[in-house]
């Protein structure tokens, strides 16, 4: 049984098939650009589709963009979907470069796999703790102390140094501190940041700046910086293998659990709005799901240990 591709991926497949059909005019190009700009998920799906195709067809004789363009529309969509398939359940060869897969190290300086947290000693004596399924690049050159978080989450214990302030960077903004402890979590087109120990300066990509005092957090999105009331101690519970939630939507909780759950973990749309509070073990995701089903009207089905589906009971 195959889970359906997300609507964003389906639309990306259709757009690529149209582009390679030989009948893609200026008006269609404008419509494509509007679709791309309408949602960050569209941009992500488009980028991932291109990367997966490149990885799938690299070095394969007789297969190229031009050859694909000559295929009939239905056949083209079949080829594109084929580039995304892996064992009927997961994504295509692009998955091999995701955190925890065999080739992950070819794309990032640092990466962690499913249910794996890793502590890394940095050249300046500071330390970095990566959450499960996280990726990061390091740039400690000269006076510079930069960590680029690409996916997932990280906590940095910053040691005082004669170098420049350490910067924890993302596409949405940068955290800077000379000494202390800070955290950044990336998800759903946003970055959530906290000052865990001492204060930290946060700079949005648009130049807006705020200073977070110890214990304060903020959310960075395309529209700017917004202070959030989530407890820093609760938010950093993952560092100890704990997921602490207070009246959170089930969709948010499942997102936090996915990096610790083997295989695909899907949630039916009619359950996403349900709210829950509790303390759950990240390192035992099956037990966490069972505990959620005890307090909410949920049904948890597992297929061959590769796909877990959460629906209304």
mmCIF file of C-alpha atoms in Angstrom, residues 243 245 249-257 265 267 274-282 284-300 310:
data_model
loop_
_atom_site.group_PDB
_atom_site.id
_atom_site.type_symbol
_atom_site.label_atom_id
_atom_site.label_comp_id
_atom_site.label_asym_id
_atom_site.label_seq_id
_atom_site.Cartn_x
_atom_site.Cartn_y
_atom_site.Cartn_z
ATOM 1 C CA UNK A 243 8.880 15.881 24.536
ATOM 2 C CA UNK A 245 3.797 19.772 25.398
ATOM 3 C CA UNK A 249 -2.012 20.677 18.386
ATOM 4 C CA UNK A 250 -1.460 17.036 17.509
ATOM 5 C CA UNK A 251 0.111 18.143 14.221
ATOM 6 C CA UNK A 252 2.792 20.054 16.147
ATOM 7 C CA UNK A 253 3.450 17.117 18.464
ATOM 8 C CA UNK A 254 3.740 14.622 15.595
ATOM 9 C CA UNK A 255 6.167 16.951 13.804
ATOM 10 C CA UNK A 256 8.389 16.900 16.894
ATOM 11 C CA UNK A 257 8.147 13.095 17.119
ATOM 12 C CA UNK A 265 4.768 8.768 10.279
ATOM 13 C CA UNK A 267 -1.306 12.021 10.392
ATOM 14 C CA UNK A 274 -6.752 17.976 18.246
ATOM 15 C CA UNK A 275 -4.914 19.411 21.247
ATOM 16 C CA UNK A 276 -2.905 17.540 23.825
ATOM 17 C CA UNK A 277 -0.710 18.076 26.884
ATOM 18 C CA UNK A 278 1.749 15.658 28.369
ATOM 19 C CA UNK A 279 5.277 14.379 28.780
ATOM 20 C CA UNK A 280 6.393 11.833 26.190
ATOM 21 C CA UNK A 281 9.573 9.857 25.517
ATOM 22 C CA UNK A 282 11.181 10.748 22.208
ATOM 23 C CA UNK A 284 10.430 5.391 22.519
ATOM 24 C CA UNK A 285 8.178 6.850 19.846
ATOM 25 C CA UNK A 286 5.845 3.831 19.732
ATOM 26 C CA UNK A 287 5.123 4.233 23.441
ATOM 27 C CA UNK A 288 4.570 7.961 22.932
ATOM 28 C CA UNK A 289 2.001 7.287 20.209
ATOM 29 C CA UNK A 290 0.264 4.703 22.377
ATOM 30 C CA UNK A 291 0.088 7.217 25.245
ATOM 31 C CA UNK A 292 -1.475 9.802 22.924
ATOM 32 C CA UNK A 293 -4.047 7.249 21.808
ATOM 33 C CA UNK A 294 -4.957 6.692 25.469
ATOM 34 C CA UNK A 295 -6.078 10.304 25.916
ATOM 35 C CA UNK A 296 -7.324 11.144 22.411
ATOM 36 C CA UNK A 297 -9.684 9.273 20.049
ATOM 37 C CA UNK A 298 -6.840 7.984 17.893
ATOM 38 C CA UNK A 299 -6.013 4.811 16.030
ATOM 39 C CA UNK A 300 -2.356 3.994 15.371
ATOM 40 C CA UNK A 310 -2.432 8.000 12.921
#
